[in-house]
Every structure is written in C-alpha cells, then in structure tokens.
Short mmCIF file of C-alpha atoms in Angstrom, two decimals:
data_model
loop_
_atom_site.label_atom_id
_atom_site.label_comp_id
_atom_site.label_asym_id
_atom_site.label_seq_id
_atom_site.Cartn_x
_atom_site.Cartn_y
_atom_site.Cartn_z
CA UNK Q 1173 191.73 85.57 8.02
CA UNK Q 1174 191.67 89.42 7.92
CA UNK Q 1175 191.49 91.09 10.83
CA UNK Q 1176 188.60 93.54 9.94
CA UNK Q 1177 186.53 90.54 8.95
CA UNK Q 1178 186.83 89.11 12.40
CA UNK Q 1179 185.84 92.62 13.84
CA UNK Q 1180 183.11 92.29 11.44
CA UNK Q 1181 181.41 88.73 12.61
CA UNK Q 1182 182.25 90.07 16.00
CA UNK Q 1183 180.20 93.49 15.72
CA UNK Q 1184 177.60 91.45 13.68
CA UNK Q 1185 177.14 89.34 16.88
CA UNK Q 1186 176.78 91.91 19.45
CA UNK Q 1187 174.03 93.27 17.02
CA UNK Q 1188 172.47 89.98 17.59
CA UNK Q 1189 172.63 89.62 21.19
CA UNK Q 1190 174.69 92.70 22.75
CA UNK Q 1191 176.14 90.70 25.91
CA UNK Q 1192 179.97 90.11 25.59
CA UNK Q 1193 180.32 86.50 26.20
CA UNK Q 1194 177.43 85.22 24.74
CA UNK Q 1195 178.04 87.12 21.41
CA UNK Q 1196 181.85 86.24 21.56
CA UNK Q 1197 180.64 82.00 22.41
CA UNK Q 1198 178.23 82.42 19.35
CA UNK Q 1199 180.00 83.88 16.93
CA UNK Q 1200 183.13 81.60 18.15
CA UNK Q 1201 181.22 78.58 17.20
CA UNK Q 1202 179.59 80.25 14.18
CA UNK Q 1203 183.23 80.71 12.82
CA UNK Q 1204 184.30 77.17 13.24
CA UNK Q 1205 181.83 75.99 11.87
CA UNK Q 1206 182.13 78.42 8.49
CA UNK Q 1207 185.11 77.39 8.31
CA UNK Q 1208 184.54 74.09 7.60
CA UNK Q 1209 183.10 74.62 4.38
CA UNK Q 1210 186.44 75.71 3.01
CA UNK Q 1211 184.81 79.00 1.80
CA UNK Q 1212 186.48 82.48 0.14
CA UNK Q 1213 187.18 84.92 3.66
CA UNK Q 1214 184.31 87.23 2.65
CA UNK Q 1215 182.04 84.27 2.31
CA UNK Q 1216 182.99 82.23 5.34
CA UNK Q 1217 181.70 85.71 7.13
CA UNK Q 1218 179.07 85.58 5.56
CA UNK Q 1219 178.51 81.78 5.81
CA UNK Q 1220 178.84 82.68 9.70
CA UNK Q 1221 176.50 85.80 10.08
CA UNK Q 1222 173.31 83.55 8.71
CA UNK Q 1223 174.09 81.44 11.26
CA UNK Q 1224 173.83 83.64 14.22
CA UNK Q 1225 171.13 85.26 12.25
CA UNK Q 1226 168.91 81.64 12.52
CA UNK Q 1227 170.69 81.31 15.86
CA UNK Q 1228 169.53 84.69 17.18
CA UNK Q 1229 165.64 84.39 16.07
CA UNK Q 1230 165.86 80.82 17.69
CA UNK Q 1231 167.69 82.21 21.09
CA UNK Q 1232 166.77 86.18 21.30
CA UNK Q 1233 168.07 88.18 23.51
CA UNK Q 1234 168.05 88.75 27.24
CA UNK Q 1235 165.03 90.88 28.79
CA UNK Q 1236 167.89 93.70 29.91
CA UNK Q 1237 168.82 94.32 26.55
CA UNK Q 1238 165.16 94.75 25.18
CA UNK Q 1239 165.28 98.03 27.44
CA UNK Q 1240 167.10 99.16 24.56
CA UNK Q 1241 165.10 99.60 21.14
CA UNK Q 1242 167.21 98.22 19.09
CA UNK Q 1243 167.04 94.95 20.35
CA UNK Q 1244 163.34 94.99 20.31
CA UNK Q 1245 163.61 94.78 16.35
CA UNK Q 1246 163.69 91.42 15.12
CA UNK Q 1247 167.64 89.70 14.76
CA UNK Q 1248 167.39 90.40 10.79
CA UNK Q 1249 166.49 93.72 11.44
CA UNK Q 1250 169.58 94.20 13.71
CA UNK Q 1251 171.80 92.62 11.29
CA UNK Q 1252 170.12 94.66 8.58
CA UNK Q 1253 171.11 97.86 10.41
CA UNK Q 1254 174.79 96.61 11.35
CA UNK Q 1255 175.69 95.15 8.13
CA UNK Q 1256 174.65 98.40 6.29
CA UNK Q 1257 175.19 101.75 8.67
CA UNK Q 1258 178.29 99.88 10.32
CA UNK Q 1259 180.19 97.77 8.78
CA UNK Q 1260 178.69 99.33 4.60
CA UNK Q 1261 178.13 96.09 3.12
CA UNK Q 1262 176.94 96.88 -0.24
CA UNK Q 1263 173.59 94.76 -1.17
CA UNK Q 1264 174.92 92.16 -3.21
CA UNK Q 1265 176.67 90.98 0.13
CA UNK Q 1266 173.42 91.67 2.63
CA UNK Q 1267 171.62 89.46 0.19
CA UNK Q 1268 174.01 86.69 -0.17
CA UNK Q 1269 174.09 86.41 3.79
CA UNK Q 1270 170.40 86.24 3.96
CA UNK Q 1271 169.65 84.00 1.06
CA UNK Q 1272 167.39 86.49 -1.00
CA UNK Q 1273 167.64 88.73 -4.09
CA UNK Q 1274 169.57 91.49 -3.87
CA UNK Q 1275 166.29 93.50 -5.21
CA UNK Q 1276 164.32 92.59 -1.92
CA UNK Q 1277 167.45 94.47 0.16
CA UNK Q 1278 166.79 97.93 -0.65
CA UNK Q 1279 162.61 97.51 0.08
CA UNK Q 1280 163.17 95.50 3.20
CA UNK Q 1281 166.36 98.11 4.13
CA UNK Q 1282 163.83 101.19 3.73
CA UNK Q 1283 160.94 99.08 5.70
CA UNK Q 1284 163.20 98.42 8.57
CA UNK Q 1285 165.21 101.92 8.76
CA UNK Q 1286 161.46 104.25 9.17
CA UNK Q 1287 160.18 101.14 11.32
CA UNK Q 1288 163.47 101.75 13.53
CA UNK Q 1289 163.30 105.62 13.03
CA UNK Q 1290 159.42 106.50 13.71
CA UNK Q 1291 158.09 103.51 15.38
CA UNK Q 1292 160.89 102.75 18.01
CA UNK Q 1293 163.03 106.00 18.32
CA UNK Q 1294 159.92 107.92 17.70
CA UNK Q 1295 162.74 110.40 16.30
CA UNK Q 1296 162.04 114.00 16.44
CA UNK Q 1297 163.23 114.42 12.66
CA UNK Q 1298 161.00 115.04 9.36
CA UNK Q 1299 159.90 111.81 7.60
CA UNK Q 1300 161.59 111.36 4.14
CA UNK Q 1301 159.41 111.19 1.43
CA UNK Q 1302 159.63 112.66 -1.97
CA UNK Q 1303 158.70 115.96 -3.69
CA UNK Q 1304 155.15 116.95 -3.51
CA UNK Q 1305 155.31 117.29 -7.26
CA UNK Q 1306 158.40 116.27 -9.36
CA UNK Q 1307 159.93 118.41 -11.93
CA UNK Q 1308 160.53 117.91 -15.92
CA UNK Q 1309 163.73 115.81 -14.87
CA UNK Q 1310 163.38 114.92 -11.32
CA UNK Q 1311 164.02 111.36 -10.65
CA UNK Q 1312 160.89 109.09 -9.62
CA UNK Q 1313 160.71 109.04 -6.41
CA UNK Q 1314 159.58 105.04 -5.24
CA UNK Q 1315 158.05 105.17 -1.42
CA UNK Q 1316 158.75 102.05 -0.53
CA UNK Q 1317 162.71 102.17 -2.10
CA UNK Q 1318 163.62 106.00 -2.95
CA UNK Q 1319 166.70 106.59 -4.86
CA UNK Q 1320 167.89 108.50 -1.36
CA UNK Q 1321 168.16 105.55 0.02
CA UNK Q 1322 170.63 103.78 -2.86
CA UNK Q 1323 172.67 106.68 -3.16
CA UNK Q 1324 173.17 107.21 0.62
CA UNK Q 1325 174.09 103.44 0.65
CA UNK Q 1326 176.73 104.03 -2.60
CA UNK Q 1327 174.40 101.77 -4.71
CA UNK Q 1328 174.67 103.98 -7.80
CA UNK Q 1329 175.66 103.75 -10.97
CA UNK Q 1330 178.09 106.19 -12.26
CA UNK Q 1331 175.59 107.44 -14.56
CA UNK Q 1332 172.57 107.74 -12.22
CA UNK Q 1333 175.43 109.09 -9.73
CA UNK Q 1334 176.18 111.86 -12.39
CA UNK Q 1335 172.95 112.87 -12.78
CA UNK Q 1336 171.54 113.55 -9.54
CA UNK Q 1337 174.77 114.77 -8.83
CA UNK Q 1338 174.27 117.49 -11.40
CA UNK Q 1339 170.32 117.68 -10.97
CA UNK Q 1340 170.72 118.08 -6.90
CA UNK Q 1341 172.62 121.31 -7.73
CA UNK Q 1342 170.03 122.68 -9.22
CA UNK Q 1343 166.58 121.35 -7.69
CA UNK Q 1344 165.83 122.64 -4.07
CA UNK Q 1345 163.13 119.96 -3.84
CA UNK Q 1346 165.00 116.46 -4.49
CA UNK Q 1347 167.46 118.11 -2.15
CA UNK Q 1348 165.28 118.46 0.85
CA UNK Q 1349 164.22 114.50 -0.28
CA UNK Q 1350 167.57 113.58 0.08
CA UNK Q 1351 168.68 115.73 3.51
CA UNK Q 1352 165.63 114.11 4.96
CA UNK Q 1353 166.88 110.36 4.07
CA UNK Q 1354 170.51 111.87 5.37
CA UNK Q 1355 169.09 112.79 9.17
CA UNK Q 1356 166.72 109.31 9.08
CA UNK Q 1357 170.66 108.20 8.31
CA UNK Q 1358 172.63 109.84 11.00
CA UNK Q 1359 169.82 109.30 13.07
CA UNK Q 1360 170.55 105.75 13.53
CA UNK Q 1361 173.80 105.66 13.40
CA UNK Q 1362 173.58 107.32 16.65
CA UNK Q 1363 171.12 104.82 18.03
CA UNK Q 1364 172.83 101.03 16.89
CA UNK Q 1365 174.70 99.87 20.10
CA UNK Q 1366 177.21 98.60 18.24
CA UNK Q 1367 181.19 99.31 19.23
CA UNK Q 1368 183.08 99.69 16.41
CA UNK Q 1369 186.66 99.71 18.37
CA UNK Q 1370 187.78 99.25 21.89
CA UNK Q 1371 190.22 96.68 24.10
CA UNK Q 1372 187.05 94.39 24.74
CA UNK Q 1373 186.75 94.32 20.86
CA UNK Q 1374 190.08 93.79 20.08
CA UNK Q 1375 190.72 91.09 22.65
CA UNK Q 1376 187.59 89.14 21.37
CA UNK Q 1377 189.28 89.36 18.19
CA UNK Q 1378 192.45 87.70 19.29
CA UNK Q 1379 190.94 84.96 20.15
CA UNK Q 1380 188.58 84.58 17.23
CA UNK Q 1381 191.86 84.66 14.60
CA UNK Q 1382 193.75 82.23 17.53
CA UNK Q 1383 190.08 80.18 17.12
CA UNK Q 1384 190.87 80.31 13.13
CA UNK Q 1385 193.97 79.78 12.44
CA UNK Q 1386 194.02 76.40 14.66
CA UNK Q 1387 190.86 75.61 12.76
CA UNK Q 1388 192.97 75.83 9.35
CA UNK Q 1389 195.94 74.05 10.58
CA UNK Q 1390 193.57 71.42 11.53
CA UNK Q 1391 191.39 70.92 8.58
CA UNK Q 1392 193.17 72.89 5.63
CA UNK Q 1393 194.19 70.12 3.59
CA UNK Q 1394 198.14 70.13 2.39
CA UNK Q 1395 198.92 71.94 -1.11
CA UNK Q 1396 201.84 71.10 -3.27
CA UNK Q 1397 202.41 70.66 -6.65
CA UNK Q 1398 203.68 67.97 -8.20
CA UNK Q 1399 206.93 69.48 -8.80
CA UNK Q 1400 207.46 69.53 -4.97
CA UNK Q 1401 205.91 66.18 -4.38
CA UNK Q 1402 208.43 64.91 -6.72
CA UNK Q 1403 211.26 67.08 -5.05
CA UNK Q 1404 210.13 65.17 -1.69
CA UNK Q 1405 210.11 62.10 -3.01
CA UNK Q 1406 213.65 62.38 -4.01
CA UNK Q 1407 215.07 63.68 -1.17
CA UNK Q 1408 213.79 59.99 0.58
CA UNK Q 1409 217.14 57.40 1.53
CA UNK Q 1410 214.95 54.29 0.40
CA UNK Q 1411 214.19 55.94 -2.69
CA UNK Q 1412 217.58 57.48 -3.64
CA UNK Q 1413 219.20 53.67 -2.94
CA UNK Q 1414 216.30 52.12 -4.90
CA UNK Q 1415 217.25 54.57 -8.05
CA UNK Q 1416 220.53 54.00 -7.72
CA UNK Q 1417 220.18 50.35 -8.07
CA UNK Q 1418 217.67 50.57 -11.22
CA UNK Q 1419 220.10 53.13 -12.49
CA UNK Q 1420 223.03 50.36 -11.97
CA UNK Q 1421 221.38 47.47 -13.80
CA UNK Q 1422 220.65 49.81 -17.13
CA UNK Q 1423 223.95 51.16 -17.17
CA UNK Q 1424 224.66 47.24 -17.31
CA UNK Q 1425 222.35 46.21 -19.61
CA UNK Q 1426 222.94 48.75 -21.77
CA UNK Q 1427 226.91 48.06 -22.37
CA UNK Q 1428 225.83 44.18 -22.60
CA UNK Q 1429 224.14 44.68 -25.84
#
C-alpha cells in the first residue's frame, strides 16, 4: 500500500471525527475491512472512506469538537472539503467514494463550500458570483456550479482551459468572478482542521501499513504460474523417485519391442 494513500484514509478520518484515537480505531478497522474485497489501492481507499463516511453520520462527533465549525457540517460535507481542498481528488474519485454521478459533485461541492464560507465562517470576503452582464464571449456563468469552481478544482478540459486562459487576459469582469471563487478557496483552506504532516500523523501511519501488510499476508491468496508450480513440483523427492521409475519401465519397454 502507498504510503500517501494511508496518509490519505488517515486525514480523511480526522475530517470525520478530529480526535486521534478514535479516527486512527476507525479508519484502522475501515482498512481491514477494504481490504478484504481484494480491491485496486486507490479503490480500497476509497472502499474505506464510504465507510467512515456511513460510520461518521451514524457515530458523529464529540460535543468539543462541534466548538469548531467545521465539524458542525454534516460528515459528507467534511469529507467533501478534505477530499477536494486537501488531499485534490479530482471528481470522478469524490463520486466513486460516495456512490453518485460525478455530475452531482461539482453542484453539491459549490452548495457545501458557500454553506461552509457564509453560513459557518461568516467570512469577511466578497461572495462569488458571476458578471453582472456577460460579454460577446464570456463563458456562462451557472450559480449553482460556475466554471470558477471546475477550473480552481483542475476539472478542465484543455480546450475550455485554453480559452478562459486566453479570455481571462483580456476580460476584467470574469476575472474578478474567478478571484472571488479563489479567496472563497483559500478561505477554507485556512479553516479545515485537517494536518496534513506531523510525528502523530506519521506514527498513525506506521501502524496502518503494519495493519495492511499483515492483512495481505493473511488473506492475499498465493500467485504462481504454472511454470513455477511445475518447477515445485519437480523439485519434490517422492516425485523425482516416482519419475524415475516411470522413466525406467519405458526405457524397458521400449528396447523390448
């Protein structure tokens, strides 16, 4: 298992709950039992995350931790915000975790980021929205998923990239649109109590990877090919005698007849 993808599940599940040892118990268990499926890496992760995700709205938080306002959004919220500002899953991968189509992501991703911004940081910053009145080639500007959003989250095309790349240069309104979205951005990135480093992180990830790798030694079945199966085979005593004799009794049948 790569290491980052432990760090991953393990900042995933501090979203989730924030204490140390019940994130580290949950996502501990979470993992083994991913890893039963006999997934890909990425998807065993993934397999994992929707589990503390159900876990999370079953078991929420402690009261301490709803001092802070990030833990007073709901736990797919919180992953929402992890899985996108910290660890820049692309949408295709948010969606798989959650079950849903990747076209619901960038809606429910704008909902949640101006819910966290304006309702619970009641942030001091201009809300984004989109020019008063849009130019001859300005790009349409949807409230509820703005293209400020996509290409802030590297959800672009290279041709839609090209474009506004070009068309930003030269259009003072979609840039104020999109330096808006930017601060909303940074904004919470400040404000998501999640670590990306640190020794308590990286000794929590230890013993995830110890968790795994005893997991796969225990229930990763045994690949060889046949070529190797045969090799075994050979290299038995009782089989080399028994081949020996077979080989015996041909040789003597053969100069018989």
């Amino acid at each position: 298992m790569n290491r980052e993808n432990i760090r991953s599940l393990n900042r995933i599940s501090r979203s989730l709950w924030g204490e140390l040892n019940r994130s580290f118990h949950n996502s501990e268990e979470a993992l083994v039992n991913a890893s039963l499926l006999h997934l890909s890496e990425d998807m065993t992760i993934e397999r994992a995350s929707k589990m503390m995700i159900e876990r999370a709205e079953r078991n929420p938080p402690g009261t301490l931790k709803l001092n802070h306002p990030f833990y007073r959004l709901a736990p797919i919220e919180r992953f929402l915000l992890t899985a996108l500002h910290i660890e820049k899953w692309p949408y295709e991968r948010v969606a798989r975790t959650l079950s849903i189509d990747p076209s619901l992501v960038e809606s429910w991703a704008w909902a949640t980021r101006l819910k966290y911004s304006f309702q619970e940081l009641e942030a001091q910053i201009d809300y984004p929205r989109g020019p008063a009145s849009l130019g001859l080639v300005c790009p349409e500007y949807n409230a509820a998923a703005p293209w400020t959003q996509r290409m802030l989250d590297d959800e672009l095309g290279k041709r839609e990239r090209n474009f506004l790349q070009g068309h930003l240069m030269g259009c003072e309104k979609c840039r104020k649109s999109l330096e808006a979205t930017r601060k909303m951005f940074f904004t919470i990135e400040s404000f998501v109590p999640v670590k990306t480093r640190g020794e308590e992180m990286e000794a929590a990830v230890d013993k995830m990877l110890d968790v795994w790798e005893k997991g796969e030694s225990t229930y990763r079945p045994i690949k060889v090919t046949a070529a190797e199966s045969f090799d075994k085979l050979l290299s038995r005593r009782d089989v080399q005698i028994v081949l020996a004799i077979a080989g015996f009794f041909l040789l003597y049948h053969f100069h018989k007849t």
